Amino acid sequence: MDLNHTTKMKINITQKALELLQKAKKIELYIERFVVTDCCVPLSTPPAVRKGRPHKPENFYAFEVDGITVYYDRNLISKSEVTIDAQGFGFIKGLIVTDWVIKY
């Protein structure tokens, strides 16, 4: 596994996201390209964040952050900093990248 590979990326995980991972008993998460296929209009969307290990970890860079292994999709653009947070209400909570900017 290529932990903290040569990319100079800083990954932040908020306290809410860490608590969600702890509650789910997960020590791994992955950030992957989210592809939306629509009729004829290409859509740019922020990447998806999922709990657990990706099906093909060899397609991801791996980083160690606060005791959590974060897999970052090699098909995503390199960012200098990425922040992962939790969002949702009640029992429906998920992880998101909060600082992903889409420019048109």
XYZ file of C-alpha atoms in Angstrom:
104
model
C 0.000 0.000 0.000
C 1.291 3.427 -0.986
C 0.684 5.346 2.248
C 1.181 9.106 2.063
C 2.462 8.873 -1.482
C 4.410 11.757 -2.970
C 1.385 14.047 -3.510
C 1.544 17.040 -1.195
C -2.115 16.763 -0.272
C -3.419 17.593 3.185
C -6.544 15.662 4.189
C -8.600 16.958 7.105
C -11.296 14.930 8.852
C -13.686 16.902 11.053
C -14.642 15.738 14.522
C -18.205 14.978 13.320
C -16.827 12.757 10.542
C -14.504 10.965 12.976
C -17.429 10.321 15.329
C -19.528 8.925 12.445
C -16.694 6.578 11.471
C -16.197 5.520 15.085
C -19.936 4.803 15.469
C -19.832 2.703 12.267
C -16.676 0.952 13.548
C -14.771 1.893 10.380
C -11.089 2.836 10.176
C -11.041 3.284 6.420
C -12.844 5.504 3.936
C -12.451 6.338 0.289
C -12.983 9.361 -1.905
C -13.952 8.405 -5.426
C -14.966 10.074 -8.632
C -18.744 10.326 -8.812
C -19.986 9.971 -12.359
C -23.432 11.205 -13.294
C -24.631 10.006 -16.651
C -27.482 11.991 -18.014
C -29.007 12.173 -21.471
C -26.735 14.651 -23.194
C -25.580 16.997 -20.451
C -22.283 16.182 -18.709
C -22.461 17.028 -15.020
C -19.560 17.894 -12.762
C -20.106 16.747 -9.218
C -18.012 16.608 -6.073
C -16.477 13.213 -5.367
C -18.327 10.660 -3.252
C -17.011 9.687 0.177
C -17.738 6.150 1.329
C -16.959 4.264 4.531
C -14.738 1.197 4.261
C -12.120 0.007 1.788
C -12.589 0.407 -1.983
C -13.064 -2.717 -4.109
C -9.820 -1.984 -6.004
C -7.472 -0.207 -3.579
C -4.713 -0.283 -6.206
C -6.649 2.472 -8.045
C -6.316 4.805 -5.056
C -3.601 6.703 -3.211
C -3.646 5.908 0.520
C -3.117 8.428 3.320
C -3.086 7.956 7.079
C -5.080 10.674 8.893
C -5.929 10.572 12.604
C -5.792 6.771 12.647
C -8.036 6.524 9.565
C -6.776 5.216 6.219
C -8.104 7.520 3.505
C -8.069 6.231 -0.072
C -8.082 8.961 -2.732
C -9.130 7.997 -6.264
C -6.221 8.290 -8.705
C -8.700 9.585 -11.347
C -9.504 12.689 -9.298
C -7.546 15.890 -9.732
C -4.886 16.493 -7.107
C -5.850 19.103 -4.563
C -3.628 20.813 -2.025
C -6.201 20.250 0.728
C -9.393 18.221 1.141
C -11.774 18.325 4.119
C -14.115 15.439 4.952
C -17.175 16.189 7.076
C -20.410 14.467 8.095
C -23.820 15.679 7.024
C -27.392 14.542 7.429
C -30.084 14.274 10.058
C -31.038 11.580 12.536
C -30.085 8.142 11.332
C -29.366 9.297 7.782
C -25.807 10.634 7.912
C -23.044 10.412 5.393
C -19.601 11.754 4.606
C -18.890 14.552 2.133
C -15.980 16.599 0.818
C -16.830 20.115 1.967
C -14.269 22.198 0.117
C -14.613 20.848 -3.426
C -15.107 23.738 -5.867
C -16.519 23.143 -9.332
C -15.670 25.856 -11.847
C -17.668 26.284 -15.040
